[in-house]
Coordinates of C-alpha atoms and ligand atoms in Angstrom, one line a residue:
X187 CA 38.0 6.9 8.2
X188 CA 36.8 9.5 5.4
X189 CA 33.6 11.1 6.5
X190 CA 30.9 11.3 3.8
X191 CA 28.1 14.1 4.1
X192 CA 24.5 12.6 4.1
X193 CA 24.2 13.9 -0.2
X194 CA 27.3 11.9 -1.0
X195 CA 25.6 8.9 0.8
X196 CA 22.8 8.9 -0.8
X197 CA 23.8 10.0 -3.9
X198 CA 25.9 7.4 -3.8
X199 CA 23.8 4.8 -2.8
X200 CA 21.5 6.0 -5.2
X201 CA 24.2 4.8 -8.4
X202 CA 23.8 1.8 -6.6
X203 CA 27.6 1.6 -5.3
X204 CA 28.9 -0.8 -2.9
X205 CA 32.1 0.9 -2.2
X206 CA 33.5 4.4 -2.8
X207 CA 36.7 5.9 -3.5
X208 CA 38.5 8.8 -2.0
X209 CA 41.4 10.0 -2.1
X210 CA 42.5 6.8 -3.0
X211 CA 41.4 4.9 -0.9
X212 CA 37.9 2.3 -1.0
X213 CA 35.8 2.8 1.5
X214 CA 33.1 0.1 1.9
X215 CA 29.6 1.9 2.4
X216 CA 26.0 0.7 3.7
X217 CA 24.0 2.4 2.0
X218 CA 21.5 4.1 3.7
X219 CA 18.0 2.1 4.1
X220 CA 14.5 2.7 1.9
X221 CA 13.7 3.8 5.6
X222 CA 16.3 6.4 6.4
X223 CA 16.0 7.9 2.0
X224 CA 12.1 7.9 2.7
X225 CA 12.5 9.6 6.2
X226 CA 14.7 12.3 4.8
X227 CA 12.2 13.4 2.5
X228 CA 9.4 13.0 5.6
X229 CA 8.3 9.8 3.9
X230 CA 7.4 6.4 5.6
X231 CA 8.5 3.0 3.7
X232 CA 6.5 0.6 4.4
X233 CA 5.8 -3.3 2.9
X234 CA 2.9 -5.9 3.7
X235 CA 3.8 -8.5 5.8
X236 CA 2.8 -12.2 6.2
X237 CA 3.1 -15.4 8.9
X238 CA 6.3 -16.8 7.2
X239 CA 7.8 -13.5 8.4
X240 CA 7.7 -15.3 12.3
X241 CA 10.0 -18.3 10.8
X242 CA 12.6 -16.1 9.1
X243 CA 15.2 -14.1 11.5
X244 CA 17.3 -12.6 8.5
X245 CA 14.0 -11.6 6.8
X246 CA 12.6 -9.9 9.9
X247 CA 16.0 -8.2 10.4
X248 CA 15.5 -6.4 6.4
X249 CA 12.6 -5.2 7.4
X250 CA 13.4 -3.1 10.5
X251 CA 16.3 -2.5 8.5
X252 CA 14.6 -1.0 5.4
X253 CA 10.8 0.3 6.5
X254 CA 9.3 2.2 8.7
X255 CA 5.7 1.3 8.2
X256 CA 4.3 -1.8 8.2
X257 CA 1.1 -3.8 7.6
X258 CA -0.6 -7.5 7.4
X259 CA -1.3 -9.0 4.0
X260 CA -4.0 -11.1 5.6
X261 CA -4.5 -10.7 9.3
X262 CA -6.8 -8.3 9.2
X263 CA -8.8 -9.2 6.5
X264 CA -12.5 -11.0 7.7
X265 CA -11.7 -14.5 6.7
X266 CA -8.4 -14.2 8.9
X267 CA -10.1 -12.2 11.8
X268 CA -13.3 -14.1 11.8
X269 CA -13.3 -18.2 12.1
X270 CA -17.2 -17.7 13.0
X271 CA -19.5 -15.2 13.2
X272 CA -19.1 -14.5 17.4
X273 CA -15.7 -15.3 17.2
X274 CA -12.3 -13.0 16.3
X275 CA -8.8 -14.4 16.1
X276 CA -6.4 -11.1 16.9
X277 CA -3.5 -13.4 17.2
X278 CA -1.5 -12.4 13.8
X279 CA -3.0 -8.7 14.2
X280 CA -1.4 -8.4 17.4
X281 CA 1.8 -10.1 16.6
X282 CA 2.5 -7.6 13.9
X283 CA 1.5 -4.6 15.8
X284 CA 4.3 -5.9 18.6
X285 CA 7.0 -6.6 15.4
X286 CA 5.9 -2.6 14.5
X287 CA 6.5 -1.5 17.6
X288 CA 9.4 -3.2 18.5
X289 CA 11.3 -1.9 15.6
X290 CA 10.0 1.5 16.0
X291 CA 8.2 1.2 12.7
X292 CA 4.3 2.6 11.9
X293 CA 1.1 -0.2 11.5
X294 CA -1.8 0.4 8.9
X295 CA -5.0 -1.8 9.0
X296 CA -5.2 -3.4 6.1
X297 CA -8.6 -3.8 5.4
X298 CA -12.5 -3.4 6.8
X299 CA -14.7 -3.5 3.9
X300 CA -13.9 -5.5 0.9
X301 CA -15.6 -8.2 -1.5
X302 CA -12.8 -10.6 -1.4
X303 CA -11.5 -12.2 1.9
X304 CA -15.2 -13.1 2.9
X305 CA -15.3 -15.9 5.7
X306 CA -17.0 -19.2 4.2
X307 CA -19.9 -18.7 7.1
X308 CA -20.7 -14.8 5.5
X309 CA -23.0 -15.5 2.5
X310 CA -25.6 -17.8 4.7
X311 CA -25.3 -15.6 7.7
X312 CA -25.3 -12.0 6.5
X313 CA -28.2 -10.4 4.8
X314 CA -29.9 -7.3 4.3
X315 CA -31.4 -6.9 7.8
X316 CA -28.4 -7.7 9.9
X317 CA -25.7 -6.1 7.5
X318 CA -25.4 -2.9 9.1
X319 CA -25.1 -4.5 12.7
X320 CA -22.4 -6.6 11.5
X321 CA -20.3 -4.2 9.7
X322 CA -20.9 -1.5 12.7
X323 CA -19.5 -4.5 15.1
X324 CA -16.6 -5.1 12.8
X325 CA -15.6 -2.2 12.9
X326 CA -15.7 -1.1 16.2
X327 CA -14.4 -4.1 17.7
X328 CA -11.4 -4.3 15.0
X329 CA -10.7 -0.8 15.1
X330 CA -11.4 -0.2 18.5
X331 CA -8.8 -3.3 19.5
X332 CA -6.2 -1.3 17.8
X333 CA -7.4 2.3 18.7
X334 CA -4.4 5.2 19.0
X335 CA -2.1 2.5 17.7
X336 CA -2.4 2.7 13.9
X337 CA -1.0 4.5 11.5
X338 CA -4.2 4.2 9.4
X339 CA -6.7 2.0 8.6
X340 CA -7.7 1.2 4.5
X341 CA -11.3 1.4 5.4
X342 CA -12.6 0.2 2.1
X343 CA -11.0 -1.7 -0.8
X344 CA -11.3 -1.7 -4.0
X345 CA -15.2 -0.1 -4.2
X346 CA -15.0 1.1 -8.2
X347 CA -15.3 -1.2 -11.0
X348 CA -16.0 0.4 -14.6
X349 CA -17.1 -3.2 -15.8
X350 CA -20.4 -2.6 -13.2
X351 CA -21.4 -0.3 -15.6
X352 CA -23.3 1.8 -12.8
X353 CA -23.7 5.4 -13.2
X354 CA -21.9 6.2 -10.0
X355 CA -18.7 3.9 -10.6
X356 CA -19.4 1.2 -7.6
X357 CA -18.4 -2.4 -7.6
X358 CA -21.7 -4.8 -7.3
X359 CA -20.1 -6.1 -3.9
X360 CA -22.4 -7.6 -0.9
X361 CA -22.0 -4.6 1.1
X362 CA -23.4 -2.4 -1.8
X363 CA -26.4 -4.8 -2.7
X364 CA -27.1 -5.2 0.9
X365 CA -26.9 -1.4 2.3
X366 CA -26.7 0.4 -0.8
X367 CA -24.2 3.2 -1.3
X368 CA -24.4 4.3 1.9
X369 CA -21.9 1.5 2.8
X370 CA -18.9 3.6 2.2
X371 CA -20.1 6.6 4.4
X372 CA -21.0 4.0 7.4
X373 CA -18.0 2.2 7.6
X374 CA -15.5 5.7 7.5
X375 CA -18.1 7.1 10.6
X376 CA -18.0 4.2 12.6
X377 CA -13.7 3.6 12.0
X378 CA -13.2 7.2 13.0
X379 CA -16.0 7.0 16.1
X380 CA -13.5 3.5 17.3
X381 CA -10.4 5.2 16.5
X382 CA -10.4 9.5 16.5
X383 CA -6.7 9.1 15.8
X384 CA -6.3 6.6 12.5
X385 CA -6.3 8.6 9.4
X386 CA -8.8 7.0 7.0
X387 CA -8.1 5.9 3.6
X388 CA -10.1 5.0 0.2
X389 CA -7.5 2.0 -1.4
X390 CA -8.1 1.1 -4.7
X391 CA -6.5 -0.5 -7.5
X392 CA -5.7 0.3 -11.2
X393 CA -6.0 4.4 -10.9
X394 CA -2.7 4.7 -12.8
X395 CA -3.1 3.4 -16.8
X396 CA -3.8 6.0 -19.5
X397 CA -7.1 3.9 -20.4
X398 CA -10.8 4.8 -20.9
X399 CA -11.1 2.3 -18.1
X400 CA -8.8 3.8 -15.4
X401 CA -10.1 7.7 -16.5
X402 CA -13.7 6.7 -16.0
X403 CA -13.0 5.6 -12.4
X404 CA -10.7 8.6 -11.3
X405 CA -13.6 10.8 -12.3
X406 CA -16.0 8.7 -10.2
X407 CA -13.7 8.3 -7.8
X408 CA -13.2 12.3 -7.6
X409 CA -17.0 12.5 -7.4
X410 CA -17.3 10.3 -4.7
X411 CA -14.8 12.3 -3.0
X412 CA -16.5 15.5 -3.2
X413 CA -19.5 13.9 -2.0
X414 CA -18.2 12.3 1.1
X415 CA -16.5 15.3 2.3
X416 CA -19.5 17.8 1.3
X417 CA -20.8 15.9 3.9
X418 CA -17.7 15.7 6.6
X419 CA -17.6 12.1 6.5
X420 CA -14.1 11.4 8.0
X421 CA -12.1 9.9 4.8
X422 CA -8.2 11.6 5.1
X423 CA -6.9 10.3 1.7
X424 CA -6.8 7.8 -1.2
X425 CA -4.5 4.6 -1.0
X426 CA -3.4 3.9 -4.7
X427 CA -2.7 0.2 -4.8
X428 CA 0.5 0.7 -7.7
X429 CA 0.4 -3.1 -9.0
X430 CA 2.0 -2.3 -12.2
X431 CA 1.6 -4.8 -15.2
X432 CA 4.9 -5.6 -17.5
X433 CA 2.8 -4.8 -21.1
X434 CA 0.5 -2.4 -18.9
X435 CA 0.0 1.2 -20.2
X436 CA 2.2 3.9 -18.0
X437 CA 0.5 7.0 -15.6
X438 CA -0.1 9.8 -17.8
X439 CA -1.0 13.2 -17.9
X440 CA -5.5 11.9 -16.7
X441 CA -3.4 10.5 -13.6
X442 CA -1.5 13.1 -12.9
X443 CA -5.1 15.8 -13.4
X444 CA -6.3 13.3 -10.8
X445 CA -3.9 13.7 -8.4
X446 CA -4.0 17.4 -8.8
X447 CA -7.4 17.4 -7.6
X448 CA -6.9 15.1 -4.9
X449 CA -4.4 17.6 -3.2
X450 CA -6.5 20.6 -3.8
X451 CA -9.4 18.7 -1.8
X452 CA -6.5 18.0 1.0
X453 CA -6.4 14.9 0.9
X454 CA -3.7 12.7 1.5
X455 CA -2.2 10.1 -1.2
X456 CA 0.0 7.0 -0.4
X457 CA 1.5 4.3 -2.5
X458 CA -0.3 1.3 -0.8
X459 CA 0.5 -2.1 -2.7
X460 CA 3.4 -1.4 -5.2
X461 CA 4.9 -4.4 -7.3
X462 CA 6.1 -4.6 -10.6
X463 CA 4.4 -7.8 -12.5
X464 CA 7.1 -9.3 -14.7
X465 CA 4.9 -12.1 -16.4
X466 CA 5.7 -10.8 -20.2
X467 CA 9.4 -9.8 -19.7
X468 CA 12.2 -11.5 -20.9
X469 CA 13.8 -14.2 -18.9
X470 CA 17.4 -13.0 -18.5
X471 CA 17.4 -11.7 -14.7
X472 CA 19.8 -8.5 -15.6
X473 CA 17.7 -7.6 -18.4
X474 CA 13.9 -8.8 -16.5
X475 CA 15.9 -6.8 -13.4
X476 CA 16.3 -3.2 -15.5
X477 CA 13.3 -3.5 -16.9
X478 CA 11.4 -3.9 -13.7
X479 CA 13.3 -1.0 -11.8
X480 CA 12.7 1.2 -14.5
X481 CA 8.5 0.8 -13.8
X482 CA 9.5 1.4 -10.2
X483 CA 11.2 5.0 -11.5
X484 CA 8.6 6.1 -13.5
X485 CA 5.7 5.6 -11.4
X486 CA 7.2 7.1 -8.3
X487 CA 8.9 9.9 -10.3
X488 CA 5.3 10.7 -11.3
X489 CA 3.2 10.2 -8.1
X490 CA 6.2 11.4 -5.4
X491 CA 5.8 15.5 -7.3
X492 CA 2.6 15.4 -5.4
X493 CA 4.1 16.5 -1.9
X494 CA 0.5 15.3 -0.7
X495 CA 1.8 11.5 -1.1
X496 CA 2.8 10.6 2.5
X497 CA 4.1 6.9 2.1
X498 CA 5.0 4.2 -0.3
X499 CA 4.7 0.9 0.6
X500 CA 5.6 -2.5 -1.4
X501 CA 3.2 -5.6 -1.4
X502 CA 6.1 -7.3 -0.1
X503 CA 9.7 -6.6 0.6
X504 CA 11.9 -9.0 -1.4
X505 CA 11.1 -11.7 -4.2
X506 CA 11.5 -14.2 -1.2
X507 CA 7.7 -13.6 -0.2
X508 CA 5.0 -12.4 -3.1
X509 CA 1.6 -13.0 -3.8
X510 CA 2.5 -12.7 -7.8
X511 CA 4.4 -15.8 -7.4
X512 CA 0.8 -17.7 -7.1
X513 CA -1.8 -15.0 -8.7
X514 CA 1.1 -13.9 -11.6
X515 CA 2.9 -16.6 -12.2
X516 CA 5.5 -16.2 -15.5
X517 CA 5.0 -18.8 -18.2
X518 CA 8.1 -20.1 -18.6
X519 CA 8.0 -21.4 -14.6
X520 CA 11.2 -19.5 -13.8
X521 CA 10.1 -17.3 -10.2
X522 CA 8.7 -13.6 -10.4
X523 CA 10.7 -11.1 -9.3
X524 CA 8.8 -8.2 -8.7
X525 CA 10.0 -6.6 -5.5
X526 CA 13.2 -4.3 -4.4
X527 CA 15.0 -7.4 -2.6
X528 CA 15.5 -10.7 -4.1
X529 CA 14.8 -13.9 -2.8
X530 CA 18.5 -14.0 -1.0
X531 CA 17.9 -10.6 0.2
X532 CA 20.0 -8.7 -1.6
X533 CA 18.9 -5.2 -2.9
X534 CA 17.6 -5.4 -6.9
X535 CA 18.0 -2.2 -9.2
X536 CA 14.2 -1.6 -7.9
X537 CA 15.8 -1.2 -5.2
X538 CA 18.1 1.4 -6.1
X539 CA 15.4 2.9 -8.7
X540 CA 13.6 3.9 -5.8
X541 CA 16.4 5.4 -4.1
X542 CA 17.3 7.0 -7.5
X543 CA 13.8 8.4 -7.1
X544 CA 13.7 9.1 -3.2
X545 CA 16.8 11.4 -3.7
X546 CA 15.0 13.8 -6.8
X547 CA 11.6 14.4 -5.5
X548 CA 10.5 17.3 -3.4
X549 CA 10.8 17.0 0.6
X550 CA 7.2 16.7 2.5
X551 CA 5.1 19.9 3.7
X552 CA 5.5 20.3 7.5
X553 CA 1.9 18.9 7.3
X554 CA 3.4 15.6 6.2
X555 CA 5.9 15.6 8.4
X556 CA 4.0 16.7 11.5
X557 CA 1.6 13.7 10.5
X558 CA 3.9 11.1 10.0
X559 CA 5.7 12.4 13.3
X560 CA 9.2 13.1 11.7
X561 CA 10.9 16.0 12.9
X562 CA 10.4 18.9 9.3
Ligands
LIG661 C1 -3.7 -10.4 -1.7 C2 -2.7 -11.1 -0.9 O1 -1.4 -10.7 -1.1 C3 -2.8 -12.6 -1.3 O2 -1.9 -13.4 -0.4 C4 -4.3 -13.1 -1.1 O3 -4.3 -14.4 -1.6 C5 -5.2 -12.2 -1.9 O4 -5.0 -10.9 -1.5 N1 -5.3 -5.9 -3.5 C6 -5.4 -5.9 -2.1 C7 -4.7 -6.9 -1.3 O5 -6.0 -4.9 -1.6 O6 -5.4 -7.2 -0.1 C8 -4.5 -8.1 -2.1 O7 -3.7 -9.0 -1.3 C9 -3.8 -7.8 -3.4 C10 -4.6 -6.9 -4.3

């Protein structure tokens, strides 16, 4: 048996080779996991998971196999959590955390303040006198529930939205209309008074394009940062989302200012939600295939320089399982295929794109590594 040394693996792996020769001789390979290229660079991989997980053995094995971080798509959204107002439903929350921590992998709360994922009982129940009560019970029950368990928690989601056209960047959302501003600042106080150990993420989506759009909320975004820790609310880092559009414009040189800055303020910066759309490429799967693992290498060539960037998770692990095939669906009816597995389960050139990528970029501070407890 010919020995190969871990930069021949993964260098290997990275070409996207099944089999190697030496000497002569072919040597079939497994190449080494998203998990094990992440780790080696004192990354987590991580991908969102969701209940069909629970029916599908092979699927549940790819993603001990492949990640090492892990969180609900739904389950801990309100609408899941909350079937009435004095009532929770842990069950799929806890049944994740026990898949985490049976295959040794990480758990981040995904999410306690957003507009979206409202129960049908919140419009005609919550108002501006009780508002505060019910997003301080929230979160302390939610958070506390999981407390010295998580990974993180993305405390609010998706806050900015140019469109609003307010001078400070926010999204007209119930929480803002019903506590004002001041939202954002209560819910990171109260996660970190439930759970002193969770780091605390900011998750929003579209920071990336070179647009007027997507500059005008980084620069909000930045202020709101500076404001928030000016004031030592608890808030460890920013959560970019990474849904990439086919026809979308790329991350530029504004993107990469922006994550300057968020280093230089210590934060922390993951890769939260990543998928390529590919609703406007052509339909030849090889072709559809390059096109999509090449949006995979250039993001994460761009955002993984920052050695603030501490994980990069998927919005799904393989084709098998993605929101895009409802909320994106291509055209021509033929499925999406936006993820670094397909739907058999077999790793895509995404897949190797981000190994490609894994293998260039710069290893993690020993800050990184010391907070996502990998040995430096
Ligand atoms: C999506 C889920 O994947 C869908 O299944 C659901 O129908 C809608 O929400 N940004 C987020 C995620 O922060 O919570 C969203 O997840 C995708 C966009």
């Amino acid at each position: 048996m010919v020995q190969l040394d871990r930069r021949q693996f993964i260098s290997t792996a990275a070409m996207g080779l099944a089999a190697l020769t030496l000497n002569g001789a072919s040597h079939a390979l497994t190449p080494p996991s998203l998990r094990e290229a992440a780790a080696g660079k004192g990354l987590l991989f991580g991908t969102a998971l969701r209940a069909a997980l629970w029916q599908d053995k092979p699927y549940q094995t790819l993603v001990a196999e492949q990640c090492s971080l892990v969180v609900p798509e739904g389950a801990l959204k309100w609408d899941t959590l909350r079937p009435a107002p004095d009532r929770f439903d842990f069950s799929g929350g806890d049944a994740y955390l026990k898949f985490a921590k049976e295959n040794h992998m990480k758990y981040r709360g995904h999410t306690l303040v957003w507009h979206e994922a409202l129960p049908s009982w919140f419009a005609s129940t919550v108002n501006s006198g009780n508002a505060k009560k019910f997003m301080l019970d929230h979160i302390s029950k939610v958070v506390g529930r999981y407390a010295g368990q998580m990974y993180s928690w993305d405390v609010v989601n998706e806050i900015m939205e140019p469109h609003d056209r307010r001078p400070d960047g926010l999204r007209k959302t119930p929480w803002l209309e019903m506590l004002g501003p001041e939202y954002i600042e209560i819910a990171f106080r109260a996660a970190h008074e439930a759970d002193p150990k969770a780091l605390l993420f900011y998750n929003e989506d579209q920071l990336h394009p070179e647009t007027p759009q997507a500059e005008m909320m980084r620069q909000k975004a930045l202020l709101l940062f500076k404001d928030l820790l000016k004031r030592n609310v608890p808030i460890h880092g920013l959560g970019l989302e990474s849904h990439i559009f086919s026809n979308g414009p790329m991350a530029g040189e504004g993107f990469q200012r922006f994550l300057h800055e968020i280093s230089d303020m210590g934060l922390l910066i993951t890769v939260s939600e990543m998928d390529v759309c590919d609703q406007t490429f052509p339909a030849d799967v090889m072709e559809r295939d390059q096109l999509v693992a090449k949006k995979y290498h250039d993001y994460l060539s761009v955002v993984l320089q920052f050695p603030t960037v501490a994980a990069v998770s998927t919005w799904g692990l393989s084709d098998r399982y993605t929101w895009l095939s409802m909320h994106n669906p291509r055209k021509d009816g033929l499925p999406v295929r936006p993820l670094p597995f397909d739907s058999d389960l077999h790793p895509k050139k995404a897949s190797e794109a981000i190994h490609q990528v894994l293998s260039e970029v710069p290893a993690r501070s020993n800050r990184i590594h010391a907070i996502n407890r990998l040995s430096a």
